[in-house]
């Protein structure tokens, strides 16, 4: 009993987390096949107390291994080349990259928000996992949209280095070390993940710039939010990289159709699946990356009404980018897919 599962990008930051979350969420696994580039052949990974050899990703491996569920987390170009191989071999592909997200026939799913869209997977065999900043934002927006009707959202993100994968986290750690050895200037010359020094700095630039002056990361938040929520909300985002290892934070300003009520906002947020209100300013309690890291909860705090407009609500949303923003959302999709479409 169980499924033959492949993890593409098995040696990456999200790939490694996927093994832990698949086990924690008790996805029934008959066979686990970790896949990465030829560079990683010979490496081993541990899953559910057993050691597995990493295999090279090829188009044929999905058919050869009779894969039924394939998680992809190795970057857009890898998904572009290999996801359809997996789908053709009969697997459901759960893709963590941006490659398929806005394609019309591919569902883009946050299971707490639009689980019904999973049923559309049959069209292409692929289900897309949204951008990490978008996932945690829509988890907070959905209950508020149902209650107050959201017209516009202005968001500024404070995104951790984990969003750039292992090399992003390593770059921050190496630069932090160099600060204390008085070698920062030299170390910054070795940078690969970020356009500028990340230690002791913030960088208002994630992904590449577009002709409209926004970055691709910012446009993902605009377009993906409305695809997931089937809405027409005006979204304006500024995405910023900060020297944090894991967990993204967001300052979200929400313009509603109706007058907002802060107590009711707290109630509906707290009642929403996988969201927790953490908001006790008298005791300096609010969400922070050190609280959300290694959890599956999207934390919301600093909930307050605008000083000048009764229809505007402000909040602070924090979640673990590697889990909520990637691995956990992907595994939650798999779990729902098994409930809805699975045969075992
Ligand atoms: P590898 O370690 O063999 O390069 P991260 O997001 O942490 O940077 O991880 C990226 C993941 O994607 C790694 O597991 C990496 O494997 C994998 N990957 C990158 N390029 C390819 C490729 N061309 N084919 C297969 N896997 C790839």
Coordinates of C-alpha atoms and ligand atoms in Angstrom, one line a residue:
X1 CA 0.0 0.0 0.0
X2 CA 1.2 3.5 -0.7
X3 CA 2.6 5.6 -3.6
X4 CA 5.9 5.6 -5.5
X5 CA 7.2 9.1 -4.8
X6 CA 10.0 11.1 -6.4
X7 CA 11.6 14.3 -5.0
X8 CA 13.3 16.3 -7.7
X9 CA 15.9 18.6 -6.1
X10 CA 16.4 16.2 -3.2
X11 CA 19.7 17.8 -2.1
X12 CA 18.3 21.4 -2.0
X13 CA 16.9 23.4 0.9
X14 CA 13.3 22.7 0.0
X15 CA 14.0 19.1 -1.1
X16 CA 15.6 18.2 2.2
X17 CA 12.6 19.7 4.1
X18 CA 10.2 17.8 1.8
X19 CA 11.4 14.4 3.1
X20 CA 10.7 15.5 6.7
X21 CA 7.3 16.9 5.9
X22 CA 6.2 13.9 3.8
X23 CA 7.0 11.7 6.8
X24 CA 5.3 14.1 9.3
X25 CA 2.1 14.3 7.2
X26 CA 2.1 10.5 6.9
X27 CA 1.9 10.4 3.1
X28 CA 1.7 6.7 2.4
X29 CA 5.0 6.0 0.6
X30 CA 5.7 2.6 -1.0
X31 CA 9.0 3.7 -2.7
X32 CA 11.0 6.9 -2.3
X33 CA 13.2 8.1 -5.2
X34 CA 15.4 11.1 -4.5
X35 CA 16.5 12.9 -7.7
X36 CA 19.1 15.6 -8.3
X37 CA 21.7 16.5 -10.9
X38 CA 24.6 14.2 -11.9
X39 CA 26.7 16.2 -9.3
X40 CA 24.8 14.6 -6.5
X41 CA 24.9 11.0 -7.6
X42 CA 26.7 9.1 -4.7
X43 CA 25.1 11.3 -2.1
X44 CA 22.6 9.7 0.3
X45 CA 19.4 11.1 2.0
X46 CA 17.5 9.8 4.9
X47 CA 13.7 9.3 4.8
X48 CA 11.6 7.6 7.5
X49 CA 14.6 6.0 9.1
X50 CA 16.1 4.5 5.9
X51 CA 19.0 5.7 3.7
X52 CA 18.4 6.2 0.0
X53 CA 20.9 6.9 -2.8
X54 CA 20.3 10.1 -4.8
X55 CA 19.7 9.3 -8.5
X56 CA 20.3 11.4 -11.5
X57 CA 17.2 13.2 -12.9
X58 CA 16.4 12.0 -16.4
X59 CA 13.3 12.0 -18.5
X60 CA 13.0 8.2 -18.3
X61 CA 13.4 7.8 -14.6
X62 CA 9.7 8.4 -13.8
X63 CA 8.6 5.6 -16.1
X64 CA 11.4 3.3 -15.0
X65 CA 10.5 3.8 -11.3
X66 CA 6.8 3.8 -11.9
X67 CA 6.4 7.2 -10.1
X68 CA 2.9 8.2 -9.0
X69 CA 3.6 11.5 -7.1
X70 CA 6.5 13.7 -8.2
X71 CA 7.5 16.8 -6.2
X72 CA 9.7 19.2 -8.2
X73 CA 11.9 21.7 -6.4
X74 CA 15.0 22.2 -8.6
X75 CA 14.2 25.5 -10.3
X76 CA 12.1 26.6 -13.2
X77 CA 14.4 25.4 -16.0
X78 CA 14.4 21.9 -14.6
X79 CA 10.6 21.8 -14.3
X80 CA 10.4 23.2 -17.8
X81 CA 12.4 20.3 -19.1
X82 CA 11.3 17.3 -16.9
X83 CA 7.9 17.9 -15.3
X84 CA 6.1 16.8 -18.5
X85 CA 8.2 13.6 -18.6
X86 CA 6.8 12.8 -15.1
X87 CA 3.2 13.7 -16.0
X88 CA 3.5 11.6 -19.2
X89 CA 4.6 8.6 -17.1
X90 CA 1.3 9.0 -15.2
X91 CA 2.5 10.9 -12.1
X92 CA 0.8 13.8 -10.5
X93 CA 3.5 16.6 -10.5
X94 CA 3.5 19.0 -7.6
X95 CA 5.7 21.8 -8.9
X96 CA 7.4 24.3 -6.5
X97 CA 8.8 26.6 -9.2
X98 CA 7.2 29.5 -11.0
X99 CA 7.3 27.8 -14.4
X100 CA 3.7 26.5 -14.6
X101 CA 2.0 28.8 -12.1
X102 CA 0.2 31.2 -14.4
X103 CA -0.5 28.6 -17.2
X104 CA -4.3 28.5 -17.7
X105 CA -4.7 24.8 -17.5
X106 CA -2.5 24.3 -14.4
X107 CA -4.2 24.8 -11.0
X108 CA -2.3 27.0 -8.5
X109 CA -3.2 25.8 -5.0
X110 CA -3.1 26.7 -1.4
X111 CA -5.1 23.8 0.1
X112 CA -6.7 25.9 2.9
X113 CA -7.9 28.5 0.3
X114 CA -8.8 26.8 -3.0
X115 CA -8.7 23.0 -2.5
X116 CA -11.4 22.5 -5.2
X117 CA -8.9 23.6 -7.9
X118 CA -6.9 20.4 -7.3
X119 CA -9.5 18.5 -9.4
X120 CA -8.2 20.4 -12.5
X121 CA -4.9 18.5 -12.2
X122 CA -6.2 16.0 -14.8
X123 CA -5.8 18.5 -17.6
X124 CA -2.0 18.5 -17.5
X125 CA -1.0 16.2 -14.7
X126 CA 0.6 19.2 -13.0
X127 CA -0.4 21.2 -9.9
X128 CA 1.6 24.3 -9.2
X129 CA 2.7 25.4 -5.7
X130 CA 2.5 29.2 -5.4
X131 CA 5.3 31.6 -4.6
X132 CA 6.3 31.5 -0.9
X133 CA 5.4 35.2 -0.1
X134 CA 2.0 34.7 -1.8
X135 CA 1.1 31.6 0.1
X136 CA 1.4 33.1 3.6
X137 CA -0.3 36.3 2.4
X138 CA -3.4 34.6 0.9
X139 CA -3.7 32.5 4.1
X140 CA -4.3 35.7 5.9
X141 CA -6.3 37.4 3.2
X142 CA -8.8 34.6 2.5
X143 CA -10.8 34.8 5.8
X144 CA -10.7 38.6 5.7
X145 CA -11.9 38.7 2.1
X146 CA -14.8 36.5 3.0
X147 CA -15.7 38.8 5.9
X148 CA -15.0 42.4 4.7
X149 CA -14.5 42.1 0.9
X150 CA -10.9 43.1 0.0
X151 CA -10.4 45.7 -2.8
X152 CA -6.7 46.4 -2.6
X153 CA -3.6 45.2 -0.8
X154 CA -0.3 47.0 -0.4
X155 CA 2.4 44.7 0.9
X156 CA 6.1 45.1 1.8
X157 CA 7.9 41.8 2.4
X158 CA 11.0 41.1 4.5
X159 CA 12.2 37.9 2.9
X160 CA 14.7 35.4 4.3
X161 CA 17.8 34.2 2.5
X162 CA 16.3 30.7 2.3
X163 CA 14.2 31.9 -0.6
X164 CA 17.4 31.8 -2.7
X165 CA 18.0 28.2 -1.6
X166 CA 20.9 26.7 0.2
X167 CA 23.4 29.1 -1.5
X168 CA 21.4 32.0 -0.2
X169 CA 21.6 30.8 3.4
X170 CA 25.3 29.9 3.0
X171 CA 26.1 33.3 1.6
X172 CA 24.5 35.0 4.6
X173 CA 26.4 32.8 7.1
X174 CA 29.7 33.2 5.3
X175 CA 29.3 37.0 5.3
X176 CA 28.3 37.0 9.0
X177 CA 31.4 35.0 9.8
X178 CA 33.5 37.4 7.8
X179 CA 32.1 40.4 9.7
X180 CA 33.7 39.0 12.9
X181 CA 37.0 38.2 11.1
X182 CA 37.1 41.7 9.6
X183 CA 37.0 40.1 6.1
X184 CA 33.6 41.2 5.0
X185 CA 34.7 43.2 2.0
X186 CA 36.7 40.3 0.6
X187 CA 33.9 37.8 1.3
X188 CA 31.3 40.0 -0.5
X189 CA 33.4 39.6 -3.7
X190 CA 32.5 35.8 -3.6
X191 CA 28.8 36.4 -3.6
X192 CA 26.6 34.4 -5.9
X193 CA 23.1 34.5 -4.6
X194 CA 22.5 38.2 -4.1
X195 CA 23.3 41.3 -6.1
X196 CA 24.8 43.0 -3.0
X197 CA 26.2 42.3 0.4
X198 CA 23.4 40.7 2.5
X199 CA 25.0 40.7 6.0
X200 CA 24.2 43.9 7.8
X201 CA 22.1 45.1 4.9
X202 CA 18.6 44.9 3.2
X203 CA 18.2 44.6 -0.5
X204 CA 14.9 45.9 -2.2
X205 CA 15.3 43.6 -5.1
X206 CA 14.2 39.9 -5.5
X207 CA 14.2 38.2 -8.9
X208 CA 14.8 40.3 -12.0
X209 CA 13.3 43.7 -12.8
X210 CA 10.6 44.1 -15.4
X211 CA 9.8 47.0 -17.8
X212 CA 7.1 48.3 -15.5
X213 CA 9.6 48.9 -12.7
X214 CA 8.5 46.0 -10.5
X215 CA 10.4 42.8 -10.0
X216 CA 9.2 39.4 -11.1
X217 CA 8.8 38.4 -7.4
X218 CA 6.5 41.4 -6.9
X219 CA 4.4 40.5 -10.0
X220 CA 4.1 36.9 -8.7
X221 CA 2.3 38.3 -5.6
X222 CA 0.0 40.4 -7.8
X223 CA -1.0 37.7 -10.3
X224 CA -0.8 34.6 -8.2
X225 CA -3.0 36.1 -5.4
X226 CA -5.9 36.6 -7.8
X227 CA -5.5 33.2 -9.5
X228 CA -5.6 31.4 -6.1
X229 CA -8.5 33.5 -4.7
X230 CA -10.4 33.8 -7.9
X231 CA -10.5 37.5 -7.2
X232 CA -9.8 40.8 -8.7
X233 CA -7.9 42.5 -5.9
X234 CA -5.5 45.3 -6.8
X235 CA -2.2 44.3 -5.3
X236 CA 1.0 46.4 -5.0
X237 CA 4.1 44.7 -3.6
X238 CA 7.6 45.7 -2.7
X239 CA 9.8 42.6 -2.1
X240 CA 12.8 43.0 0.1
X241 CA 15.6 40.6 1.0
X242 CA 16.7 40.8 4.7
X243 CA 19.6 39.1 6.6
X244 CA 17.3 36.4 8.1
X245 CA 18.0 32.7 7.5
X246 CA 14.4 31.3 7.3
X247 CA 10.9 32.7 7.5
X248 CA 9.5 35.6 5.6
X249 CA 7.7 38.6 7.2
X250 CA 5.1 40.8 5.6
X251 CA 3.6 44.2 6.4
X252 CA 0.1 44.0 4.8
X253 CA -2.2 46.9 4.3
X254 CA -5.7 45.8 3.3
X255 CA -8.4 48.1 1.8
X256 CA -11.9 46.6 2.2
X257 CA -15.3 47.2 0.8
X258 CA -16.8 47.2 4.3
X259 CA -15.8 48.9 7.5
X260 CA -13.3 46.7 9.4
X261 CA -13.8 45.5 12.9
X262 CA -10.5 44.5 14.6
X263 CA -12.0 42.0 17.0
X264 CA -13.9 40.2 14.2
X265 CA -10.7 40.2 12.1
X266 CA -8.9 38.5 14.9
X267 CA -11.7 36.0 15.3
X268 CA -11.9 35.0 11.6
X269 CA -8.1 34.8 11.3
X270 CA -7.7 32.6 14.3
X271 CA -10.5 30.3 13.2
X272 CA -8.9 29.8 9.8
X273 CA -7.0 26.6 9.2
X274 CA -3.2 26.7 9.8
X275 CA -3.4 30.4 10.8
X276 CA -2.7 31.7 14.3
X277 CA -3.2 35.1 15.8
X278 CA -0.3 36.2 17.9
X279 CA -1.1 39.7 19.0
X280 CA -0.6 40.9 22.6
X281 CA 1.3 44.2 22.4
X282 CA 1.0 44.8 26.1
X283 CA 3.4 41.9 26.6
X284 CA 5.5 42.6 23.4
X285 CA 4.0 39.5 21.7
X286 CA 3.9 39.5 17.9
X287 CA 5.1 37.1 15.2
X288 CA 8.8 37.0 14.3
X289 CA 10.9 34.7 12.2
X290 CA 12.5 33.1 15.3
X291 CA 8.9 32.0 16.3
X292 CA 7.7 30.7 13.0
X293 CA 10.8 28.9 11.8
X294 CA 10.4 25.1 11.8
X295 CA 6.6 25.4 12.2
X296 CA 3.7 24.9 9.8
X297 CA 1.7 27.9 11.1
X298 CA 1.2 31.3 9.4
X299 CA 1.3 33.8 12.3
X300 CA -0.6 37.1 12.2
X301 CA -0.1 40.0 14.6
X302 CA 0.0 43.8 14.9
X303 CA -3.6 43.8 13.8
X304 CA -4.9 47.3 13.8
X305 CA -7.3 49.7 12.0
X306 CA -5.9 52.5 9.9
X307 CA -5.8 55.8 11.7
X308 CA -7.5 57.7 8.9
X309 CA -9.8 55.2 7.1
X310 CA -12.2 52.7 8.8
X311 CA -12.1 50.4 5.8
X312 CA -8.3 49.8 6.0
X313 CA -6.7 47.1 8.2
X314 CA -3.0 46.7 8.8
X315 CA -1.3 43.4 9.8
X316 CA 2.0 41.7 10.1
X317 CA 2.3 38.1 8.7
X318 CA 5.2 35.7 9.4
X319 CA 5.7 32.1 8.2
X320 CA 8.5 29.7 7.6
X321 CA 9.4 30.1 3.9
X322 CA 10.9 26.6 3.5
X323 CA 7.9 24.9 5.1
X324 CA 4.6 26.9 4.8
X325 CA 6.0 28.7 1.7
X326 CA 7.2 25.6 -0.1
X327 CA 7.5 22.0 1.3
X328 CA 4.5 22.0 3.6
X329 CA 2.2 23.5 1.1
X330 CA 3.3 21.0 -1.5
X331 CA 2.7 18.1 0.9
X332 CA -0.7 19.5 1.9
X333 CA -1.5 19.5 -1.8
X334 CA -0.4 15.9 -2.1
X335 CA -2.5 15.0 1.0
X336 CA -5.6 16.6 -0.5
X337 CA -4.9 15.1 -3.9
X338 CA -4.8 11.6 -2.2
X339 CA -8.1 12.3 -0.4
X340 CA -9.8 13.5 -3.6
X341 CA -8.2 11.5 -6.4
X342 CA -6.0 8.9 -4.9
X343 CA -6.7 5.2 -5.3
X344 CA -4.9 3.7 -2.3
Ligands
LIG1 P1 22.3 19.4 -7.0 O1 22.6 19.5 -5.6 O2 22.7 18.1 -7.6 O3 22.8 20.6 -7.8 P2 18.6 24.9 -3.8 O4 17.3 25.5 -4.1 O5 18.8 24.7 -2.3 O6 19.7 25.7 -4.4 O7 18.6 23.4 -4.4 C1 18.4 23.2 -5.8 C2 18.1 21.7 -6.0 O8 17.9 21.5 -7.4 C3 19.3 20.8 -5.7 O9 18.8 19.5 -5.2 C4 20.0 20.6 -7.0 O10 20.7 19.4 -7.2 C5 18.8 20.5 -7.9 N1 19.2 20.8 -9.3 C6 19.7 22.0 -9.8 N2 19.9 21.9 -11.1 C7 19.5 20.6 -11.5 C8 19.5 19.9 -12.7 N3 19.9 20.5 -13.9 N4 19.0 18.6 -12.7 C9 18.6 18.1 -11.6 N5 18.6 18.7 -10.4 C10 19.0 19.9 -10.3

